Coordinates of C-alpha atoms and ligand atoms in Angstrom, one line a residue:
X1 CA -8.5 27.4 16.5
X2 CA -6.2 27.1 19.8
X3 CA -7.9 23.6 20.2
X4 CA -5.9 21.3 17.5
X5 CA -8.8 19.3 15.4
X6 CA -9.7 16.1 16.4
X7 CA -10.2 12.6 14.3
X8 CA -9.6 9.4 13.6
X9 CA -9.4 8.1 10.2
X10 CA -7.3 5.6 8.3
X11 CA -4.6 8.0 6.2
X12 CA -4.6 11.3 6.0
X13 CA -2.3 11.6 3.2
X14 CA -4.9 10.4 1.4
X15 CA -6.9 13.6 1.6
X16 CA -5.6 14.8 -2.2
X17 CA -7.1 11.9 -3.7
X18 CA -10.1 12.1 -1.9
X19 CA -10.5 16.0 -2.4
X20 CA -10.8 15.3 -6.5
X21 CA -13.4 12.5 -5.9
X22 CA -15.3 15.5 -4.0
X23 CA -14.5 18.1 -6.8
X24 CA -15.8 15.3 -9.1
X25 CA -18.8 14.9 -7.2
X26 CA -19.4 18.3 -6.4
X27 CA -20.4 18.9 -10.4
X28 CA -22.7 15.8 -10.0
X29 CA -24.5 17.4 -6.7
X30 CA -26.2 20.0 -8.3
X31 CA -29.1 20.3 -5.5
X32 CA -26.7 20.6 -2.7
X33 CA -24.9 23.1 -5.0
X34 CA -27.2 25.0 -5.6
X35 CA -28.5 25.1 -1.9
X36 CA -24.8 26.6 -1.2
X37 CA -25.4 29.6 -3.4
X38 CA -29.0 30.3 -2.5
X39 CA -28.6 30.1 1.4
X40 CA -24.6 30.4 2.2
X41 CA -24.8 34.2 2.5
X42 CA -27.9 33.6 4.9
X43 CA -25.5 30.9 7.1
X44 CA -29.1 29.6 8.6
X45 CA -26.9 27.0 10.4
X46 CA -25.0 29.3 12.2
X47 CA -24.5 28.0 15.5
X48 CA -25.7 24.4 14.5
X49 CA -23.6 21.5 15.8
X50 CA -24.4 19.0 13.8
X51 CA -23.6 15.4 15.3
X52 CA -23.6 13.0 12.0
X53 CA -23.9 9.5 11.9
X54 CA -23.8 8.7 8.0
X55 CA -22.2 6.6 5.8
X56 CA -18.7 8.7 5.3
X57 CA -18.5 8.8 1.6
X58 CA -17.7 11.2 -1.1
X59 CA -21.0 12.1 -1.5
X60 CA -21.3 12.7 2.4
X61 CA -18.2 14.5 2.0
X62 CA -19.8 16.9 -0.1
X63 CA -22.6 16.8 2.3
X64 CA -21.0 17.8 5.3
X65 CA -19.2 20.6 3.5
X66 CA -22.6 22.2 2.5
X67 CA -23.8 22.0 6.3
X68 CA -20.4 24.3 7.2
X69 CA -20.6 26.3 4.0
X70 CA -24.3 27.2 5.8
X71 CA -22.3 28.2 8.8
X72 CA -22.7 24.8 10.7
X73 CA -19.8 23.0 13.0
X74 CA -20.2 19.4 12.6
X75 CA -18.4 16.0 14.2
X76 CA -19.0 12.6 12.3
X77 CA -19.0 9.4 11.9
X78 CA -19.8 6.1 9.7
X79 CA -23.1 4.5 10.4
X80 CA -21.5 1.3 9.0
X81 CA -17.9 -0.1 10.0
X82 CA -17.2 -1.6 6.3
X83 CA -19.0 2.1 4.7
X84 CA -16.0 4.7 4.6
X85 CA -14.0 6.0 2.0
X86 CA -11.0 6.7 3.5
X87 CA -10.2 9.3 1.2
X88 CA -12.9 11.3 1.5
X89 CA -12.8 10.8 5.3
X90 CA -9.2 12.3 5.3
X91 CA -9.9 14.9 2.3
X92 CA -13.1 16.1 5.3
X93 CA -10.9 16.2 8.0
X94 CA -7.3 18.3 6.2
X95 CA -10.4 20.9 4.6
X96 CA -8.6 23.7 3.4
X97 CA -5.5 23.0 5.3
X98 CA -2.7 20.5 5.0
X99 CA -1.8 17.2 6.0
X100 CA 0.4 18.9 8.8
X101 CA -2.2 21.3 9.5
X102 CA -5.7 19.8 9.3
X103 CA -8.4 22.5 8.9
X104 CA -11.6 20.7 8.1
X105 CA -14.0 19.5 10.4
X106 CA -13.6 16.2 12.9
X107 CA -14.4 12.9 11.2
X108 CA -14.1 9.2 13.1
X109 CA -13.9 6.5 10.6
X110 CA -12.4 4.7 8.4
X111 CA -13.4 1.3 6.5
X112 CA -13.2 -1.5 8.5
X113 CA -14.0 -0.7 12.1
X114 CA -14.6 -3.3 14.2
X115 CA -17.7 -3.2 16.8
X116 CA -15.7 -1.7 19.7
X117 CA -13.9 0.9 17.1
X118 CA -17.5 1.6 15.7
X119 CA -19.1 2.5 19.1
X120 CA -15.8 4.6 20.4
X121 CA -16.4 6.4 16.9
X122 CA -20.5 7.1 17.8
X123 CA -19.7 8.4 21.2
X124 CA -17.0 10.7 19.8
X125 CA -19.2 12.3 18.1
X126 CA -20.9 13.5 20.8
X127 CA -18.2 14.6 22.6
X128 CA -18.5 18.7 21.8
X129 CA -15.9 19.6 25.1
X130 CA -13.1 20.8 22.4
X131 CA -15.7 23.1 20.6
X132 CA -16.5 24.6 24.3
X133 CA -20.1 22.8 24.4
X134 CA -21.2 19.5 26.2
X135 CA -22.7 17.9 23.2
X136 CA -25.1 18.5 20.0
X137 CA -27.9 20.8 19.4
X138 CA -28.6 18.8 15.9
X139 CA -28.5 15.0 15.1
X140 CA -27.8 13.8 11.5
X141 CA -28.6 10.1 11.2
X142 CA -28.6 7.2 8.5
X143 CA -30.2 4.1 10.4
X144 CA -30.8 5.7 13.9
X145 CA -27.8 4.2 15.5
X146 CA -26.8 8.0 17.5
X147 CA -30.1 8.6 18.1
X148 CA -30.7 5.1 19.8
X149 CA -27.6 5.9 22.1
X150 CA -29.0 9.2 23.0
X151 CA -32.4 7.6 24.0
X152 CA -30.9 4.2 25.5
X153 CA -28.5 6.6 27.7
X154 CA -31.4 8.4 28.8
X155 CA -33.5 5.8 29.5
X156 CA -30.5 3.9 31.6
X157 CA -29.7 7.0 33.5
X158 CA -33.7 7.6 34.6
X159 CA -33.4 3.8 35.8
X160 CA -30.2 4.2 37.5
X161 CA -28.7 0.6 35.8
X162 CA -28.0 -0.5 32.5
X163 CA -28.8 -4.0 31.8
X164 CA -26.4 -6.8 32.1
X165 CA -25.4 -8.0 28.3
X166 CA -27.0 -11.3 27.6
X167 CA -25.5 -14.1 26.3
X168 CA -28.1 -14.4 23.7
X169 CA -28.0 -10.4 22.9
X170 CA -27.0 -9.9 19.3
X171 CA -23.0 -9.0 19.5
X172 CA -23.4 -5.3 18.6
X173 CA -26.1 -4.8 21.5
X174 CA -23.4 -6.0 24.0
X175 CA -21.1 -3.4 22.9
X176 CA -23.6 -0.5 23.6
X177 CA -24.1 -1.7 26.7
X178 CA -20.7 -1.9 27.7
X179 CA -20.5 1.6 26.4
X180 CA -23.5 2.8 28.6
X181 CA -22.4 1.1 31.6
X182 CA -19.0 2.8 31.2
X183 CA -20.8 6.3 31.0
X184 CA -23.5 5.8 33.6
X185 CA -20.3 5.2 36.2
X186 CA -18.3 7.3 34.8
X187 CA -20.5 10.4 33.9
X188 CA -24.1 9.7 35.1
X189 CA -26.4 12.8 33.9
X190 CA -24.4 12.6 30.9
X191 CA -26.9 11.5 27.9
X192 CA -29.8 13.2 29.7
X193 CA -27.5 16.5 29.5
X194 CA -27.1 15.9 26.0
X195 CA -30.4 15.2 25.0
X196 CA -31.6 18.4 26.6
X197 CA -29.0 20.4 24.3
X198 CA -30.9 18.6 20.8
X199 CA -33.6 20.3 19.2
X200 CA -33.8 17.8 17.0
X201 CA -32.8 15.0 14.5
X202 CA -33.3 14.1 10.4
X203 CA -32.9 10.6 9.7
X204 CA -31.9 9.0 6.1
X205 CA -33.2 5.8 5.9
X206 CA -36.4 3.7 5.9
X207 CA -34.8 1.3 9.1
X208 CA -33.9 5.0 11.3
X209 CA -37.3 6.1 10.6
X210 CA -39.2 2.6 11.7
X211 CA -37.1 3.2 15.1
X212 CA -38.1 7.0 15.5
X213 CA -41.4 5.8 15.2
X214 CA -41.5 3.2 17.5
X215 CA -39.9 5.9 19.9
X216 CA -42.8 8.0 19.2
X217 CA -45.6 5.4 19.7
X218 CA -43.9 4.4 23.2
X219 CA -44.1 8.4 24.2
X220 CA -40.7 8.0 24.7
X221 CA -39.3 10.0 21.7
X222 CA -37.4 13.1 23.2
X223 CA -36.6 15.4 20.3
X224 CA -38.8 16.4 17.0
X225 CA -37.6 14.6 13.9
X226 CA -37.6 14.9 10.5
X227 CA -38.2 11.7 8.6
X228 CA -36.0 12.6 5.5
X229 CA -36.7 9.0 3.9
X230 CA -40.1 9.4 3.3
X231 CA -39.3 12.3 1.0
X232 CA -40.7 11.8 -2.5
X233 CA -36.8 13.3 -3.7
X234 CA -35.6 10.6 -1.4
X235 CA -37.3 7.3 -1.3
X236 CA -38.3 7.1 -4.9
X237 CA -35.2 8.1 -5.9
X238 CA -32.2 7.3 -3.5
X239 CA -33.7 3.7 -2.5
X240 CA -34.4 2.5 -5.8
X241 CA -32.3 4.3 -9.1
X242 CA -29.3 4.4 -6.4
X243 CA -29.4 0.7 -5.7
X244 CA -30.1 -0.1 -8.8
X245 CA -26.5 1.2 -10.0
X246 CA -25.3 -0.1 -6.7
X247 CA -25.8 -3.2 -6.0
X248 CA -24.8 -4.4 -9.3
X249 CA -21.3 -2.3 -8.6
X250 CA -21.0 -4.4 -5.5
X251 CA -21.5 -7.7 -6.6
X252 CA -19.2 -7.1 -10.0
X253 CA -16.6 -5.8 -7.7
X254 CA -16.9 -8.7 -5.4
X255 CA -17.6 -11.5 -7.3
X256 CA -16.9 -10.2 -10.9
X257 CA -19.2 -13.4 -11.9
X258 CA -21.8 -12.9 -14.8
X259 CA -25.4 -11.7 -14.0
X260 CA -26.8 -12.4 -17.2
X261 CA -28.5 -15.5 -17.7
X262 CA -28.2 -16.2 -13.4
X263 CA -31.6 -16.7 -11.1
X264 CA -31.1 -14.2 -8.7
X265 CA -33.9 -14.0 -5.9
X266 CA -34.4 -10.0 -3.9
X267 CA -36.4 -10.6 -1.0
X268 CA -38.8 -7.6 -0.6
X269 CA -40.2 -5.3 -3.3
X270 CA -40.2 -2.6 -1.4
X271 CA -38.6 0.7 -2.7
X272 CA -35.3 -0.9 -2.4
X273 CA -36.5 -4.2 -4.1
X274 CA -37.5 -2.4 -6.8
X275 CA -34.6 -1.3 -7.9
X276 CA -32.6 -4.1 -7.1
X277 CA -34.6 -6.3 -9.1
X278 CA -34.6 -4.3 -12.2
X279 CA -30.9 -4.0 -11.9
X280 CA -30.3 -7.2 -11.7
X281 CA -32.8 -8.1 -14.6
X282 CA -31.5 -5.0 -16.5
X283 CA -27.9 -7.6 -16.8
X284 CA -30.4 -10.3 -17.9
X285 CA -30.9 -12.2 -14.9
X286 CA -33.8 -14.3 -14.5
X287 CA -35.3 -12.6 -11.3
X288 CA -37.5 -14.3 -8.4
X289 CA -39.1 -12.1 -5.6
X290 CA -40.4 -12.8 -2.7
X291 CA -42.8 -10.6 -0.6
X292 CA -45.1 -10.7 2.5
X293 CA -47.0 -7.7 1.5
X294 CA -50.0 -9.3 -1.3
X295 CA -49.5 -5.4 -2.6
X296 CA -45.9 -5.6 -3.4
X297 CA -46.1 -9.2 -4.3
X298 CA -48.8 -8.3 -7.1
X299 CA -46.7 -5.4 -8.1
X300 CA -43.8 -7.8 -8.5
X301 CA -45.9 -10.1 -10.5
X302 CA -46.9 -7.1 -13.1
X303 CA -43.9 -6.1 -13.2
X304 CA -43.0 -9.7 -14.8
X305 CA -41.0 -11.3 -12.1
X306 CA -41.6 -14.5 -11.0
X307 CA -43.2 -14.5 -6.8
X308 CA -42.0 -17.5 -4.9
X309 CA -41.6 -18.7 -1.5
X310 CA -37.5 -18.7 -0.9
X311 CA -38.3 -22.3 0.3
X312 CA -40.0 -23.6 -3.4
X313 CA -37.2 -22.1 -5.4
X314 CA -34.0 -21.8 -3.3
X315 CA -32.0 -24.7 -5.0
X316 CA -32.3 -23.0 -8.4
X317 CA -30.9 -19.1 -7.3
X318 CA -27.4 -18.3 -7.9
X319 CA -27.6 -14.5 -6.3
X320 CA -29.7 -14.1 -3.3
X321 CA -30.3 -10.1 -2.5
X322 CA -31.9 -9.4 0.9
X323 CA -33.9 -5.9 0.9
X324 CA -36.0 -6.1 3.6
X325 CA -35.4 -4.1 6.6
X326 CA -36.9 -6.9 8.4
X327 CA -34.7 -9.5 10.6
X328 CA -33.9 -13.3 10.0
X329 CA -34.8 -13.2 6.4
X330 CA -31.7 -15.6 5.0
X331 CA -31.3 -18.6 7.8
X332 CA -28.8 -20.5 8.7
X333 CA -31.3 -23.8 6.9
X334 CA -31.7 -21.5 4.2
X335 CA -28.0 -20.8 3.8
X336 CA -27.6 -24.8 4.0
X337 CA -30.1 -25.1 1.2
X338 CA -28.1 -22.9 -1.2
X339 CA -26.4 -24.3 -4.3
X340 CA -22.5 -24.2 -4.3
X341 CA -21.3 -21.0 -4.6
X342 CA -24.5 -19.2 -4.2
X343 CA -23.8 -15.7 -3.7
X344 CA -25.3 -14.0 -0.8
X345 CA -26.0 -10.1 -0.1
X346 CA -27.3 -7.6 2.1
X347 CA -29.1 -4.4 1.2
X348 CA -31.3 -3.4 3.9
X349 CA -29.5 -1.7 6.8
X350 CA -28.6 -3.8 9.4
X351 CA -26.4 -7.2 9.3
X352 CA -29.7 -9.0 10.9
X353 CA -31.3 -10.0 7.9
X354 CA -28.8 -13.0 7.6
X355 CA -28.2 -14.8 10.3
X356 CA -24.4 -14.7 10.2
X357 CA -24.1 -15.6 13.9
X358 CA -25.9 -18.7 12.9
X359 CA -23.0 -19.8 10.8
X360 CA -20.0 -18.2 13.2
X361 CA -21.6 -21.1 15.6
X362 CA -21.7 -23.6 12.8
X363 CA -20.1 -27.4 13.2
X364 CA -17.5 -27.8 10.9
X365 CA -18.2 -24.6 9.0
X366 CA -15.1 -22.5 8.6
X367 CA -14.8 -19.0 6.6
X368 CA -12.0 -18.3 4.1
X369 CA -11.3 -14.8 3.5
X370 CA -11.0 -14.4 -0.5
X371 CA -10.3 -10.6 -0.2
X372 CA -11.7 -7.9 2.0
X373 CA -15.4 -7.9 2.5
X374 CA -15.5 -11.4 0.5
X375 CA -16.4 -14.4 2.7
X376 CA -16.5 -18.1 1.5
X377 CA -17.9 -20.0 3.8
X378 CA -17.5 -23.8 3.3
X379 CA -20.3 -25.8 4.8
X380 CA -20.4 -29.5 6.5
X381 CA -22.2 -30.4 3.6
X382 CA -19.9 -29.7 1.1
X383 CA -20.6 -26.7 -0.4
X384 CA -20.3 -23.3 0.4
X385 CA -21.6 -20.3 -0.4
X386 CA -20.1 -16.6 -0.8
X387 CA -21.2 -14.1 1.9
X388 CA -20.3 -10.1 0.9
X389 CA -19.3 -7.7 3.3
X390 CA -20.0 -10.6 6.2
X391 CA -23.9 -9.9 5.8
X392 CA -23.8 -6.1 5.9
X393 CA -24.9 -3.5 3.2
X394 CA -23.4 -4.8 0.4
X395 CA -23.3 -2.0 -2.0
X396 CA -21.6 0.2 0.4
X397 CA -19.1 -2.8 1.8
X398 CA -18.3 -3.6 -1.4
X399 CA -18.6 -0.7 -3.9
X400 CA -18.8 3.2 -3.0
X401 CA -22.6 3.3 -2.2
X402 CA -25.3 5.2 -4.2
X403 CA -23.2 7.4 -7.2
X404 CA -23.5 11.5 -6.5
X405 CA -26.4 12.8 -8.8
X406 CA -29.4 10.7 -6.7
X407 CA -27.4 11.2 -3.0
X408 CA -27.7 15.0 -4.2
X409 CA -31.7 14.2 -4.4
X410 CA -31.4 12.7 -0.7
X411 CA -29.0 15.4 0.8
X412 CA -30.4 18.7 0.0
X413 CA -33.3 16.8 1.4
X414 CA -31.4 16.2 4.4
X415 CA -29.7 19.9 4.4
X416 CA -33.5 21.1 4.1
X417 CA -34.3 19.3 6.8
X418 CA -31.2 20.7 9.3
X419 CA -32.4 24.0 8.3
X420 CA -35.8 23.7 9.0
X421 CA -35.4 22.0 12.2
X422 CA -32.9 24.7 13.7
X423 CA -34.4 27.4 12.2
X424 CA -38.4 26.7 12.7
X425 CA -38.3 24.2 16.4
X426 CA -41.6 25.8 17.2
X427 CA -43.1 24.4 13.8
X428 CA -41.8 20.9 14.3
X429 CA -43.0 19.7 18.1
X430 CA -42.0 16.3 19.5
X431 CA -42.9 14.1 16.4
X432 CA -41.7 12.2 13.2
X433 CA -42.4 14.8 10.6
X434 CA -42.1 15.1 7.2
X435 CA -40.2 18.1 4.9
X436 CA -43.7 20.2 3.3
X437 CA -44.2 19.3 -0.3
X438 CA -42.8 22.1 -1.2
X439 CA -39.3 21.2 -0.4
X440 CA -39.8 17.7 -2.1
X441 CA -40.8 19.4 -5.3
X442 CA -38.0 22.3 -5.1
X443 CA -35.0 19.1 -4.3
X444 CA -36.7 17.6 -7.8
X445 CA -36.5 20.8 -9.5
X446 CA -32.8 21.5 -8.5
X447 CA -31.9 18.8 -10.3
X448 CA -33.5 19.0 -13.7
X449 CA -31.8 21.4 -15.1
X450 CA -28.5 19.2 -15.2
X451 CA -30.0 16.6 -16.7
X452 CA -31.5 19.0 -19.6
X453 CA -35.4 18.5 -18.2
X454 CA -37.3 20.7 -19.9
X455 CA -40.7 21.4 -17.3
X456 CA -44.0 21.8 -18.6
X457 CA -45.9 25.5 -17.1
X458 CA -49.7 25.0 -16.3
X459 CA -51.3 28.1 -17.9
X460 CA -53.7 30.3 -15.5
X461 CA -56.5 27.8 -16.6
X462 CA -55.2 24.4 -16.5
X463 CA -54.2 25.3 -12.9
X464 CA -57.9 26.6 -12.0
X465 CA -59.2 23.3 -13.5
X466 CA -56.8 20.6 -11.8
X467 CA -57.1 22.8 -8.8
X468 CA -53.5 23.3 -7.9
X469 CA -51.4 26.5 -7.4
X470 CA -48.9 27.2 -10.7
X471 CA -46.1 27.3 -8.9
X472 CA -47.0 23.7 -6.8
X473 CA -47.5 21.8 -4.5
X474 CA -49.3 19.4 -7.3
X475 CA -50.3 16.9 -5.8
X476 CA -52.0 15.9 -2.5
X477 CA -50.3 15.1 0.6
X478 CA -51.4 11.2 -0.1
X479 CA -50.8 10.6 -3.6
X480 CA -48.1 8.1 -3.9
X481 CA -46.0 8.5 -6.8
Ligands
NAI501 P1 -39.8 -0.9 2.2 O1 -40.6 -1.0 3.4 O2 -40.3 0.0 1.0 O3 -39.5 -2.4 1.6 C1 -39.3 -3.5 2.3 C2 -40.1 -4.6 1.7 O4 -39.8 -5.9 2.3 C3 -41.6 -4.4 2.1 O5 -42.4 -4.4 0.9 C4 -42.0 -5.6 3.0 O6 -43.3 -6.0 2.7 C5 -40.9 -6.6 2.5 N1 -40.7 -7.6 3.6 C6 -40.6 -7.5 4.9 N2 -40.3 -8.7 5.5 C7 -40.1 -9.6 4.5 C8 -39.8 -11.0 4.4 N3 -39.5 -11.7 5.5 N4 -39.7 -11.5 3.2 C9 -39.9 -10.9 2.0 N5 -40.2 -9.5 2.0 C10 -40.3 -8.9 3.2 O7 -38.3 -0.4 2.6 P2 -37.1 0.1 1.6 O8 -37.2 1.6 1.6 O9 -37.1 -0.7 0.4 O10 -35.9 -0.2 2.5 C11 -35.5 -1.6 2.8 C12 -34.2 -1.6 3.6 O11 -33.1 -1.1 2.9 C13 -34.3 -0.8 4.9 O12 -33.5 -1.5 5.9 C14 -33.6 0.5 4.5 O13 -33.1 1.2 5.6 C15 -32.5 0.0 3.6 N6 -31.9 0.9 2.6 C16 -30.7 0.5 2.1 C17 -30.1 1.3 1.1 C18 -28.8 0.9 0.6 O14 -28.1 1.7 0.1 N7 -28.5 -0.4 0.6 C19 -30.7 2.6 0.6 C20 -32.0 2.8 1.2 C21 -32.6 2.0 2.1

């Protein structure tokens, strides 16, 4: 192209090393393989510009290579600042070409951005001028941060002002406003442009999809969406058998300190809590849960854990887990509370679960860096207590997120989705939807066969009797898996 590529990552000379993780991975993505071979002739993406917002992985890696191997151009970036593997980010960005040469697609990232870096990444990604277009036409999204700027942007430019940043706003929120102010006087019109260009986005994760629907109920959602999370192939699988290999990987990598025999405590039994507890019982821990849902709590209690309020138990825990979703979940009392040396993690999406800002402002609390993304923090009282990846996802701060074969579950969910949504608009009006049950069942059934699954046929009979088609859906839209 007459336009050199543009990105931003950390190194690319390490693109080799990064392109043999993705050959590696590419073997253990069989759904998004397969979805390659079955639809790359067809290029349905042709003419998709996919703006991505995702953590930038391997896996993701292997990801954004399907969406141009379906004839889509894509820009992206992290959806956390402690998320990237740099390799992969510089193996996405040389593609087929050389370090000299870069031929792959744009990436901004690279592990360890700070706030200001992470939002100058975001808006890059919307920046389509050197591909001759003003923005998107397709958002990708893990957590709804570029979908939040879009509809923020939109919603300042209709008012005319963006608000002054608070003192008390949460640090992150300043930076986007400063970021908006900066485009509403720079380039008024701009988002509301944008927006117009996007037919629509799919969004990864439970915490994206809350958002999109909060959007909806305020009328003020401006593109159809696809809520990828709530997937079957996604949510059972992805949330809980991925963080059940990854949180483990992140705390071994951090802390390298026994599980076995340890009281750890996950907050929420949720899909992610599910798999975090069995994880950590699975290395013999003695694990506590605590819930606000009496559903989830009972289901905790038949599963055999123990159901506690943090309050009646924190002085015996050794590894706290937060999987909530939900804000203000670890305190800064609670964090007081903790025994010496306590280890304390993140695994829901956003850094607001502990309050982190609590202890920045902290008396006589100081923070000693042990290595990257490993925080002791020694408390007035005398102890202190070990914070990973400063209160952010843990698994992907401190390990390599969710391993390849259940990311390929999430991602040909994801690819599914892209295709859908650029293919079909008139099918998918201004809403959160979700991918037909047919889809869900076909992302399950491209993944069997490596795993040596051998599928049960219903004969013509059985199929009249149990009333389903032989070739599926099988189950009703509300049964829950
Ligand atoms: P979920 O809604 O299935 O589970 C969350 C659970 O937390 C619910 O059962 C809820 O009742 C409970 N809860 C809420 N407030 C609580 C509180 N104050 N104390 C105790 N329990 C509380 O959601 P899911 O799918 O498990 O996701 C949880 C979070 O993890 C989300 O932020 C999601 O985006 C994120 N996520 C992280 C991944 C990772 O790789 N670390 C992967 C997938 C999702």
């Amino acid at each position: 192209t007459a336009t050199p590529l543009q990105y931003r990552v950390a190194d690319l000379s390490l693109a080799e090393s990064g392109r043999h993780q993705i050959r590696l991975a590419e073997h253990e993505m069989p759904g998004l393989m397969a979805l390659r071979e079955e639809f790359g002739p067809h290029q349905p993406l042709k003419g998709a510009r996919i703006t991505g917002s995702l953590h930038m992985t391997v896996q993701t890696a292997v990801l954004i290579e399907t969406l141009v191997a379906l004839g889509a151009e894509v820009r992206w970036a992290s959806c956390n600042i402690f998320s990237t593997q740099d390799e992969a980010a510089a193996a996405v960005v040389v593609g087929n070409g050389t370090v000299d040469d870069p031929q792959g697609s744009p990436v901004f990232a690279w592990k360890g951005e700070t706030l200001d870096e992470y939002w100058w990444c975001t808006e890059q990604i919307f920046d389509w001028s050197a591909h001759g277009h003003n923005g998107p036409n397709m958002i990708l999204d893990d957590g709804g941060d570029a979908t939040m700027l879009v509809h923020k942007g939109v919603e300042f430019e209709a008012a005319g002002a963006v608000p002054e940043p608070q003192a008390s706003d949460p640090a992150e929120w300043r930076v986007v406003l400063g970021v908006l102010a900066k485009n509403l006087a720079e380039a008024p019109g701009k988002w509301t442009e944008i927006s117009g260009d996007i037919i629509g986005v799919s969004e990864e994760t439970t915490t994206g999809v809350h958002r999109l629907y909060e959007f909806f109920k305020a009328g003020s959602l401006l593109f159809p969406a696809i809520n990828v999370n709530d997937s079957v192939t996604k949510t059972k699988f992805d949330n809980k058998y991925g963080i059940r290999h990854s949180l483990i990987d992140g705390l071994n990598r951090a802390t390298d300190t026994l599980i076995g025999g340890k009281v750890a405590l996950v907050a929420g039994y949720g899909d992610v809590g599910k798999g975090s507890a069995e994880s950590l019982r699975g290395q013999g821990a003695r694990v506590i849960v605590t819930e606000i849902d009496p559903i989830c709590a009972l289901q905790a209690a038949m599963d055999g854990y123990q159901v506690a309020k943090l309050e009646s138990v924190i002085d015996q825990v050794d590894i706290f887990v937060t999987s909530t979703g939900n804000k203000d979940v670890f305190t800064l009392d609670h964090l007081l509370a903790m025994k010496h040396q306590a280890i304390v993690a993140n695994v829901g999406h956003f850094d607001n679960e502990i309050d982190i800002a609590g202890l920045e402002s902290l008396k006589g609390a100081t923070s000693i860096e042990i290595k990257p993304q490993v925080h002791e923090w020694q408390l007035p009282n005398g102890r202190s207590v070990l914070m990973l990846s400063e209160g952010r996802l843990m698994n992907l701060g401190n390990a390599t997120g969710h391993p390849s074969f259940v990311m390929s579950t999430s991602f040909a969910n994801q690819v599914l989705a892209q295709i859908e949504l650029f293919q079909f608009p008139d099918a998918y009006p201004i809403g959160v939807h979700l991918l037909p049950k047919k889809l869900d069942e076909k992302v399950a059934r491209l993944h069997l066969d490596a795993l040596g699954v051998e599928l049960t046929e219903l004969s013509d009979e059985q199929a009249a009797y149990i009333g389903v088609a032989k070739e599926g859906p099988y189950k009703v839209d509300h049964y829950r898996y």
